[in-house]
Structures are given as structure tokens and as C-alpha cells.
Coordinates of C-alpha atoms and ligand atoms in Angstrom, one line a residue:
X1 CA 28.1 -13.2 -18.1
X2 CA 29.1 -9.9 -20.1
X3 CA 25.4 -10.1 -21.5
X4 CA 23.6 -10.1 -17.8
X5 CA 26.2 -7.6 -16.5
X6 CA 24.4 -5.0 -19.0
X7 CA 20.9 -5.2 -17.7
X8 CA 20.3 -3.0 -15.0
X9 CA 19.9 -3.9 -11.7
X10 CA 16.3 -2.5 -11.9
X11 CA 15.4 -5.1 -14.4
X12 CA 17.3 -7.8 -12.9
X13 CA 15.7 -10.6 -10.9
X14 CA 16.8 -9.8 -7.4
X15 CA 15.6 -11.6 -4.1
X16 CA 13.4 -9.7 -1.9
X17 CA 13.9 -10.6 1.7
X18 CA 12.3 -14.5 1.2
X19 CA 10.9 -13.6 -2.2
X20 CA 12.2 -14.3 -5.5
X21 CA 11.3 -11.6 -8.1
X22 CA 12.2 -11.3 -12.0
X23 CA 13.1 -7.7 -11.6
X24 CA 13.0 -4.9 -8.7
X25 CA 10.2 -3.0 -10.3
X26 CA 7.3 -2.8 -8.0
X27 CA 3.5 -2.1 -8.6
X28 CA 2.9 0.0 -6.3
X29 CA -0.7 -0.4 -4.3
X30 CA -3.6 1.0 -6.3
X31 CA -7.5 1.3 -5.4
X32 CA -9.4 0.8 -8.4
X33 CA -13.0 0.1 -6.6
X34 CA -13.9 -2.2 -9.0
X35 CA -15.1 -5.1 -6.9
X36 CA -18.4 -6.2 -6.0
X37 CA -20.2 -4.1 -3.6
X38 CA -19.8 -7.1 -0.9
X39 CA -16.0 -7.0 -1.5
X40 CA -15.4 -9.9 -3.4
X41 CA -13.0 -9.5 -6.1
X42 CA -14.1 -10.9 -9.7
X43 CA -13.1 -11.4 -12.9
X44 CA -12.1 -8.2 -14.4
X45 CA -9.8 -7.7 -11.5
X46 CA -7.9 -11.0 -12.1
X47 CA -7.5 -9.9 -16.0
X48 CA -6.1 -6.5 -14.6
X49 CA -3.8 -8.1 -12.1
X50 CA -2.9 -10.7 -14.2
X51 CA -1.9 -8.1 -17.4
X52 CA 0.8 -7.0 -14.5
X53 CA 2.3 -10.3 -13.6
X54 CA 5.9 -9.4 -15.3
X55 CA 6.5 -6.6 -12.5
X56 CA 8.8 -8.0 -9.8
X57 CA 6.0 -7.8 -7.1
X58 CA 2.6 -6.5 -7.1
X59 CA 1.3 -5.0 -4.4
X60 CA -2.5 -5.3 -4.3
X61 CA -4.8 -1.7 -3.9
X62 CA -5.9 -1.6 -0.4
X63 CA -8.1 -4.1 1.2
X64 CA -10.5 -4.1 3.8
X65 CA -9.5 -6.4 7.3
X66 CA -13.5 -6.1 8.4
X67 CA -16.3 -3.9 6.8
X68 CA -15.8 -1.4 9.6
X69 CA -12.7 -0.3 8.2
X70 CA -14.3 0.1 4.6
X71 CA -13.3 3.4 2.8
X72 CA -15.5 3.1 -0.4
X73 CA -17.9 0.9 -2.0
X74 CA -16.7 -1.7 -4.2
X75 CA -13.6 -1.6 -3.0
X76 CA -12.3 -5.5 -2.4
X77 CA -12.0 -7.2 1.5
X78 CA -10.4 -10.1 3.1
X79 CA -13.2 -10.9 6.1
X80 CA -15.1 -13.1 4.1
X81 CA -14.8 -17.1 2.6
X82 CA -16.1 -15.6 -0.8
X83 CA -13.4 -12.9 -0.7
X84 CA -10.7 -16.0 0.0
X85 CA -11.8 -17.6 -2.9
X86 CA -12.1 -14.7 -5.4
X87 CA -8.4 -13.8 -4.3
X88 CA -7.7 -17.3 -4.5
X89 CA -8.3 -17.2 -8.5
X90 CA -5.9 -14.2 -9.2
X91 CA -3.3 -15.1 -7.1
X92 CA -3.2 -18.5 -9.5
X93 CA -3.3 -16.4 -12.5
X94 CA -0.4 -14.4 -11.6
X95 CA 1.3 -17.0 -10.3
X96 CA 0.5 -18.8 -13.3
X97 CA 2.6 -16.2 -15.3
X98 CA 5.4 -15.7 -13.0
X99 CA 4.4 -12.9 -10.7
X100 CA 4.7 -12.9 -7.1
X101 CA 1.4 -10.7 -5.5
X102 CA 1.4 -9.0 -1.7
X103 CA -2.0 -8.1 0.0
X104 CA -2.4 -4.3 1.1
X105 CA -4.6 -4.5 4.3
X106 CA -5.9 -1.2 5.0
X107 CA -8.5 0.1 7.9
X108 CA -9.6 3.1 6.8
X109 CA -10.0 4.5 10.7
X110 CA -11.8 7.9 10.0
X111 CA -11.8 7.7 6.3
X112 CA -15.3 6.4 6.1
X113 CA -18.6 6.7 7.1
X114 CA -21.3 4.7 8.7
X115 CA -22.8 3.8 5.7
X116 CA -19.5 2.2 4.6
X117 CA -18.6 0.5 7.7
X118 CA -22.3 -0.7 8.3
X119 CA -21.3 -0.7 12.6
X120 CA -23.0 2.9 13.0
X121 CA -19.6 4.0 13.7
X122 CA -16.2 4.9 12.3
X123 CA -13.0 4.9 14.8
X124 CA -9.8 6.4 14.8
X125 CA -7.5 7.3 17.8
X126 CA -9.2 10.9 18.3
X127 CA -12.5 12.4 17.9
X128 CA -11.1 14.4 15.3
X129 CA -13.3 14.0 11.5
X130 CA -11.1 13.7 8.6
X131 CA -11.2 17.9 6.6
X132 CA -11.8 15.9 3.3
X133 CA -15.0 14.9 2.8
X134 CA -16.1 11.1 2.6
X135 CA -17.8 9.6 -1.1
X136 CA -21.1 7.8 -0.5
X137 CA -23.8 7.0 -2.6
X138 CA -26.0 10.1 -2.1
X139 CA -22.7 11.8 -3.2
X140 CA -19.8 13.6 -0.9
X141 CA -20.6 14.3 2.9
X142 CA -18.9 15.8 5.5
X143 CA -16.7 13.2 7.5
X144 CA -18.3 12.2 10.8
X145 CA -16.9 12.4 13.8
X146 CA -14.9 9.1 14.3
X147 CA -15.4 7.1 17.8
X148 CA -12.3 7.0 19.9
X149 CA -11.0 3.8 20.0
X150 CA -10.6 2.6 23.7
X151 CA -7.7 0.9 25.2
X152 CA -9.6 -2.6 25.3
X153 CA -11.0 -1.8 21.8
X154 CA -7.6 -1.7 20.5
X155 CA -6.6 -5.3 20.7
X156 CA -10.1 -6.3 18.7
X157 CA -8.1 -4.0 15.8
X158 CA -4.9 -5.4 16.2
X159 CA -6.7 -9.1 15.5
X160 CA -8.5 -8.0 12.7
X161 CA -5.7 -7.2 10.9
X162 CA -4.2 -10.3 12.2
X163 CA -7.4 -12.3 10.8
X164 CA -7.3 -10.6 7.5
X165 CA -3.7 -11.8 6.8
X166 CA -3.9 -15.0 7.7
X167 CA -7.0 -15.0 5.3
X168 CA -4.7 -13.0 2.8
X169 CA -2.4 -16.7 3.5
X170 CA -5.3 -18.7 2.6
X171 CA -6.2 -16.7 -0.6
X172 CA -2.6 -17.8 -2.2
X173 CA -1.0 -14.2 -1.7
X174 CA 3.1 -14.4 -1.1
X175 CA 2.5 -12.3 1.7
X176 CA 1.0 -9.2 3.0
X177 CA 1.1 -5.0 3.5
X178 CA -0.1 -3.3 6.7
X179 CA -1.2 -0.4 5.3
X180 CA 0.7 2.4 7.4
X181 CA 0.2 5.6 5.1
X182 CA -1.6 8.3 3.6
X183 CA -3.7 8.9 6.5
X184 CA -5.8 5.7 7.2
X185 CA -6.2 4.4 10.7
X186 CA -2.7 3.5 11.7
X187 CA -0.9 6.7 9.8
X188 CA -3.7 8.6 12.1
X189 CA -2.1 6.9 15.4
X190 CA 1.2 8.1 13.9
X191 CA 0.2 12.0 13.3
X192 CA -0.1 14.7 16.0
X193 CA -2.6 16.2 13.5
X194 CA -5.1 13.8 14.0
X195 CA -3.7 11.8 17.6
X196 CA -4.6 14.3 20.6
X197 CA -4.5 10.9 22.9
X198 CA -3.7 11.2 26.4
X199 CA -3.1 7.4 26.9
X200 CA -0.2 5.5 26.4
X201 CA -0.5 5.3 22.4
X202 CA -1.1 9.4 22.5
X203 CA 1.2 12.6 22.9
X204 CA 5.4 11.5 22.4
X205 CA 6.6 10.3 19.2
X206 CA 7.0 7.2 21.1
X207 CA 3.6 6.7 21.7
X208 CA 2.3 7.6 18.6
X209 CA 4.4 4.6 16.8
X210 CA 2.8 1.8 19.8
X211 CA -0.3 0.8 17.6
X212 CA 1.8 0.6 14.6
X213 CA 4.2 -1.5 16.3
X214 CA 1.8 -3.7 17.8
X215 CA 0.0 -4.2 14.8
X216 CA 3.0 -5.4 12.6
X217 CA 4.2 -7.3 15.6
X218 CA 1.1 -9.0 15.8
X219 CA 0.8 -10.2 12.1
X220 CA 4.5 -11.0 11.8
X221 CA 4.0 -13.2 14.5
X222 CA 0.8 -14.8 13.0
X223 CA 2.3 -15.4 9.4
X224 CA 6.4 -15.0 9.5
X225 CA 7.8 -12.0 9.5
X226 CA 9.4 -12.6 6.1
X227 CA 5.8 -12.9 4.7
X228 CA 4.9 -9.5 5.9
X229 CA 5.8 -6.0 5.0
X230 CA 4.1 -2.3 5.6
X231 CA 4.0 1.1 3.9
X232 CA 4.2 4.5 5.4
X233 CA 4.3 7.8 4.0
X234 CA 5.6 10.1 6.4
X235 CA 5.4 13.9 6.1
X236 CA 3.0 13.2 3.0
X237 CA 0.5 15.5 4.6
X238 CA -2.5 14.1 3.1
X239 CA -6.1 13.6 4.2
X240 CA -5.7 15.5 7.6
X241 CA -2.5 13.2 8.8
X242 CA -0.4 16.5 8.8
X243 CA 3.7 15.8 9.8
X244 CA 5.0 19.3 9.7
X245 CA 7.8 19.0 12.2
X246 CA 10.4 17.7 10.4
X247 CA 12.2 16.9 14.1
X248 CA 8.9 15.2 15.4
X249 CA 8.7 13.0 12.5
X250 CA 12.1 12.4 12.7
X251 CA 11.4 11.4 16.0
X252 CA 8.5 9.0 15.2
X253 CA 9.4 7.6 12.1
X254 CA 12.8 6.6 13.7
X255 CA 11.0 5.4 17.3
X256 CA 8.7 3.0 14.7
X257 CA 11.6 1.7 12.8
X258 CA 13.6 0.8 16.1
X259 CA 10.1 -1.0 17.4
X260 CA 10.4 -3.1 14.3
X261 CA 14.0 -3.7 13.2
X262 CA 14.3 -6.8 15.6
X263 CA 11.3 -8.4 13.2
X264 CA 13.1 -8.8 9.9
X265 CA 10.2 -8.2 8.1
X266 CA 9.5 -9.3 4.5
X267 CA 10.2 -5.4 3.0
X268 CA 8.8 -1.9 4.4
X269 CA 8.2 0.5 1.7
X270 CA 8.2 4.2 2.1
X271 CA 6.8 6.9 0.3
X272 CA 8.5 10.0 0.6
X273 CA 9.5 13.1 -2.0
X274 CA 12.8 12.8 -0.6
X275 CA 14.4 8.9 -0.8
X276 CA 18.2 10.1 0.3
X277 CA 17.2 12.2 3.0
X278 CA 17.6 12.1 6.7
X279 CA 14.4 10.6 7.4
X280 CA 14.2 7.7 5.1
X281 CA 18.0 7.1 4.9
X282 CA 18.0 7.3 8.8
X283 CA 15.1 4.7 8.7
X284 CA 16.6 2.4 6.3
X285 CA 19.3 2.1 8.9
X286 CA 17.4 1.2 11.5
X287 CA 15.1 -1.0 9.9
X288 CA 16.6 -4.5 9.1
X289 CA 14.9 -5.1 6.3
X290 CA 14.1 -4.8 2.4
X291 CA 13.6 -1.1 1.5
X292 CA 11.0 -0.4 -1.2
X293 CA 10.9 3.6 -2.1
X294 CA 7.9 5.2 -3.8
X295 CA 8.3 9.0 -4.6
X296 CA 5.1 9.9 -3.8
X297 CA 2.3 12.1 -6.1
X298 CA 4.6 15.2 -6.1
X299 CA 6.4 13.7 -9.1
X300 CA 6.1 10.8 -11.3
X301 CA 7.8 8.2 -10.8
X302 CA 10.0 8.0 -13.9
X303 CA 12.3 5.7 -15.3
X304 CA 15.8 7.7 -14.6
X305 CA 14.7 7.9 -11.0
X306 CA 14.0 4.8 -10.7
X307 CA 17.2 3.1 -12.1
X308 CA 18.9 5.7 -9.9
X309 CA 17.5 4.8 -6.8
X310 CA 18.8 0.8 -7.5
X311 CA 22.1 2.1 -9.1
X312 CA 23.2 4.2 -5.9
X313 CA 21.5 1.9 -3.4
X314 CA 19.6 4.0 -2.0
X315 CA 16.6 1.5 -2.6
X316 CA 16.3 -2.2 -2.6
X317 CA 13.3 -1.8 -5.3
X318 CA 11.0 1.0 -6.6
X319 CA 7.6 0.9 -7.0
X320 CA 5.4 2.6 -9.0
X321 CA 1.9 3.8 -9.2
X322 CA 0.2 5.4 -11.8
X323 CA 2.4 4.1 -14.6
X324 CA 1.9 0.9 -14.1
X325 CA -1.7 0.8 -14.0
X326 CA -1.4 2.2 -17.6
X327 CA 1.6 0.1 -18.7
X328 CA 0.7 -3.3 -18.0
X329 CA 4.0 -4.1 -19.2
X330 CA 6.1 -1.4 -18.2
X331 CA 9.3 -3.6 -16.9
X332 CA 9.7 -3.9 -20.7
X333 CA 9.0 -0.5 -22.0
X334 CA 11.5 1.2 -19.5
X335 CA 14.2 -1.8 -20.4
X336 CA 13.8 -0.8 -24.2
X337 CA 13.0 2.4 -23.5
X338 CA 9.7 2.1 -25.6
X339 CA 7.2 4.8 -25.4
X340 CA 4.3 5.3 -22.5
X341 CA 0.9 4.8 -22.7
X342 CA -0.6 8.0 -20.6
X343 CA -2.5 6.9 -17.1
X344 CA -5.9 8.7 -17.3
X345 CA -7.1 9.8 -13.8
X346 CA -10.7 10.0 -15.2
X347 CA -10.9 6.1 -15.1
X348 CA -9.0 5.6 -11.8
X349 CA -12.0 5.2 -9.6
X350 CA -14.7 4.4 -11.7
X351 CA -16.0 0.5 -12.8
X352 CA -15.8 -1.7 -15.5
X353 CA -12.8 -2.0 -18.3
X354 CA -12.3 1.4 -19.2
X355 CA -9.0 2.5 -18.1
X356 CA -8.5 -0.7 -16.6
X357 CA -7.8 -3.6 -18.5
X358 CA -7.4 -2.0 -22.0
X359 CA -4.3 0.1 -21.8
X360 CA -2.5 -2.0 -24.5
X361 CA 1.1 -3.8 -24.3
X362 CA 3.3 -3.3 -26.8
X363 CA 3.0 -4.7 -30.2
X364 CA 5.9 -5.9 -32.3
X365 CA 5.0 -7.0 -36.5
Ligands
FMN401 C1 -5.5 5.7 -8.5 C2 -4.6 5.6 -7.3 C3 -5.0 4.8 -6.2 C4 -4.1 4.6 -5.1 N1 -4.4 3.7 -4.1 C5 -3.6 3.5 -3.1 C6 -3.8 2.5 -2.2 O1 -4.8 1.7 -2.2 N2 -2.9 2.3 -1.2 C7 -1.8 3.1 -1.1 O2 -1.0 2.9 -0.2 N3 -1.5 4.0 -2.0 C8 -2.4 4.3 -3.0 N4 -2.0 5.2 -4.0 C9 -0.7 5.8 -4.0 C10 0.3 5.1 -4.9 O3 0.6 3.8 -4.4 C11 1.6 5.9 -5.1 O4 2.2 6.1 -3.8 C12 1.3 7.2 -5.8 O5 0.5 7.1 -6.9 C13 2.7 7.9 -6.2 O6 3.4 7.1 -7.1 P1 3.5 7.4 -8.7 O7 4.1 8.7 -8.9 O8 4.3 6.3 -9.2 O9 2.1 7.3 -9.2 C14 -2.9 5.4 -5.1 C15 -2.6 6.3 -6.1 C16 -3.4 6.4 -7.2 C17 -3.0 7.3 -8.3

């Protein structure tokens, strides 16, 4: 007893709302656009998922609910039989070796082009283009005006995502993440900066958080609620979803979490510089559920932060991004306190092994 009283919580197993995991370390989502260019995932992604099976959970890189929603080539999807089976394959592996594996489901909205979303069209709430410009294969364009989604167009959304995680079911995964951050299509509902509706999911706080809302509603009533989980990142101010009113997204962040506490979803992670501040404190409250906290890019996400943020409760797990796409086994390295391999951003978005599967584990003679 004396012996398990000495781990930390962090490395601990712990139960996650339903789930079961060997420790409260989290891999945090990750694009790695190493799929084929239809989507389907493949070999070298199951290795590099599979290297990562001893975090707690892993939380897959972003995944496309319908090519519309695409954000880059080669990056994976969940519309398609042959994406079903090629997820199918890693989530065995990881299971295989103890790891529990959530899907990411993430529309892009105006981060894309027509080229990626092969419809002609992008959408997002307003006809407002993203200020960063989009990667296609001639190189970096301006971002295109989006097409305003209309009230009877938003439903279709809604049921793609509801379609992608039921197909995220079918491919093995222990549940799924609506992608609610970092400025893809439902973090664009949520921000005034890129919302200028008029309608009834437009213009108050309230009605910024209504297709957010509806979406998780609408999955958590397709696949359990304690199989599903979402991310946001609020006042993360990135790719043109600006939240500078600290009040307003006080406001929004706390009307969202009221629309869903009734759910008891699975977790809801948030990203935010600030874990034991008003906002995501005030939103832990409200939210009956699982909290998993991600610092965001401003810092690292360390090892003493993250055993704080267990220690003092202010998190029910931590996950982590770019360390643990370059420390396959980093649950053990941070319990020993064993030296880091360096992530190199060079190899984040480009294919093949490179910065992918070789980052080495530690070696004992
Ligand atoms: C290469 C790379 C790809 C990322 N892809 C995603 C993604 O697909 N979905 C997402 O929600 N966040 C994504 N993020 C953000 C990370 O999940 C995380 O929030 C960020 O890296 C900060 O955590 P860290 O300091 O532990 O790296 C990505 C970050 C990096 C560095």
C-alpha cells in the first residue's frame, strides 16, 4: 500500500468518466498529415500510435467527418469503409498493448479550400475568410471566402459529425472528440471574430454556444454520452477565432458549459494558458464531467506542471502535445525523471518516418 501511495497521482491508473486508464497522462491531439491522400490511415500511423499506447489515453490528431470539412491533404477521415478499417487496425494495436484511443472529429469550416473539400465550397457561420492563409498543393493561397452556412444546412453538419462517430464506433475507438478549438468550424460559431450571424446561432454569447451545443448533444445521443468528449480553447486567439473580451468569453464559455452539463459526457478538455482561472475553473463547475487541461503553445507543457495540475485538483488529467509525439514513452521518463528526447517542428507536418516513428524509447543495458 505504502509502495502505490508514492506514485503520483499523474502516473497512477485513474478512471476517466467510463474509461479505465493506466495513468492520467494524456496525448494530446496531433496532426501529423501522414495518411493517404484519400484519408485512410496506414501503416506507419498504427506503428506511431501504437509506440504511444502506455499514455493513459490518446487522443487521435484531427479527423475529417466528410471531405468538405478537410483542412489539408493527407490528413486521415472517418467518411469512408476503407477509413473504418484502417482505424480499425490501430485501434487493435493499441489495444493490444494496453492503451485506450479517442477519435478527434474536426470540420475545418473555413480552414480549407475548395481544392481540399472537393464541394467547390468551404462553410463557416460568416462570410468572413480565415487572415492565415490555406496550404495547397500549388503552395499557400489566400483563404477564400467561406459560404454561410444556412439554417437548414446546419442540421446536414450536425449529422455529419454524428455519422463520423458512429463510424469512429465501428473503427474500435473507446470513444470520440468534437473538435471545438483552435478556430475550426465550431470554435468559429463560438467567436465574435469570425460569427457576425444575425440568426439565432449569431450575436449573444448564447447564441454563439447553440451549434456547439447541438452538435455534442447530437453525438452524445448517438453513441452515449460517456463515450464522447470535446476540446475548446477559449481565448487561444488563433487562426482568426479572436476572444478578446475576457467578460464575453466568460459569458460564452460558461453559457456552453451550462448547455452541456446535463450530458455527463465522457471528459471535455480545455486548453487555456491559465488552468486555475475564472474561466476554466468557473467551467469546470458547471460542467459535470471529467476535466482534461492542456496549457496551450504559450508554454510547454512540462512535467512539474503537469503533476501540479493532478496534485491540487485542478485537473482530472493533463494532456500533452509536442512531448509526446517525441517521447513515445514519456509516462516513464517523467516517472523516473529520465531525460527528453527534443520534438522537432521541422518533421511535424511533413510524411514518412522522420520525426515520427523514430524518436527512440529509453534504453536500459
Ligand atoms: C504538430 C501539432 C499538431 C497539432 N494538431 C492538433 C490537432 O489536430 N487538434 C488539436 O485540437 N490540437 C492540435 N494541436 C495542439 C496540441 O494538441 C496542443 O494543444 C499544443 O501542442 C500545446 O500543448 P503542448 O505545449 O503540450 O505541445 C497540435 C499541435 C502541434 C504542435
Amino acid at each position: 500500500m505504502s509502495e502505490h501511495k508514492s506514485v503520483p497521482a499523474l502516473f497512477a491508473p485513474a478512471q476517466l468518466g467510463e474509461l479505465e486508464l493506466s495513468n492520467r497522462l494524456v496525448m494530446a491531439p496531433l496532426t501529423r498529415i501522414r495518411a493517404e491522400t484519400d484519408g485512410t490511415p496506414n501503416e506507419l500511423m498504427k506503428e506511431y500510435y501504437a509506440q504511444r499506447a502506455s499514455f493513459g489515453l490518446i487522443i487521435t490528431e484531427g479527423t475529417w467527418p466528410i471531405q468538405e470539412g478537410r483542412t489539408w491533404d493527407t490528413q486521415p477521415g472517418i467518411a469512408t469503409q476503407q477509413h473504418i478499417d484502417g482505424w480499425r487496425e490501430i485501434t487493435d494495436e493499441v489495444h493490444a498493448r494496453g492503451g485506450k484511443m479517442v477519435m478527434q472529429i474536426m470540420h475545418g469550416g473555413r480552414i480549407s479550400h475548395p481544392e481540399l473539400s472537393g464541394t467547390g465550397r468551404i462553410v463557416a457561420p460568416s462570410a468572413i475568410p480565415s487572415p492565415n492563409p490555406i496550404r495547397i498543393s500549388t503552395g499557400k493561397v489566400n483563404a477564400p471566402v467561406p459560404h454561410v452556412l444556412t439554417q437548414e444546412e446546419i442540421p446536414e453538419i450536425i449529422e455529419q459529425f454524428v455519422t463520423a462517430a458512429r463510424n469512429a464506433m465501428a473503427a474500435g475507438m473507446d470513444g470520440v472528440q468534437v473538435h471545438g478549438a483552435n478556430g475550426y468550424l465550431i470554435h468559429e460559431f463560438l467567436a465574435p471574430s469570425a460569427n457576425t450571424r444575425t440568426d439565432s446561432y449569431g450575436g449573444s454569447p448564447e447564441n454563439r454556444a447553440r451549434f456547439a451545443i447541438e452538435v455534442i448533444t447530437a453525438v452524445a445521443e448517438a453513441i452515449g454520452a460517456d463515450k464522447t468528449g470535446v476540446r475548446f480553447s477559449p481565448e487561444h486567439n488563433i487562426q482568426g477565432a479572436v476572444e478578446s473580451d475576457h467578460e464575453d468569453a466568460l459569458a460564452t464559455y460558461f453559457a456552453l458549459a451550462e448547455g452541456i452539463s446535463g450530458l455527463k459526457l465522457g471528459h471535455v478538455e480545455i486548453v487555456h494558458h491559465e488552468p486555475d482561472g475564472d474561466l476554466v475553473q468557473g467551467m469546470r463547475k458547471l460542467i459535470d464531467a471529467p476535466v482534461i487541461l492542456n496549457t496551450g503553445f504559450t508554454r510547454f507543457s512540462n512535467r512539474e506542471v503537469a503533476l501540479g495540475l493532478i496534485e491540487n485538483s485542478v485537473a482530472d488529467a493533463v494532456s500533452v502535445g509536442r512531448l509526446a509525439l517525441a517521447n513515445p514513452d514519456l509516462a516513464q521518463r517523467w516517472q523516473e525523471q529520465a531525460p527528453l528526447n527534443e520534438p522537432n517542428p521541422e518533421t511535424f507536418y511533413v510524411g514518412g518516418a522522420k520525426g515520427y516513428t523514430d524518436y527512440p524509447v529509453l534504453q536500459y543495458s
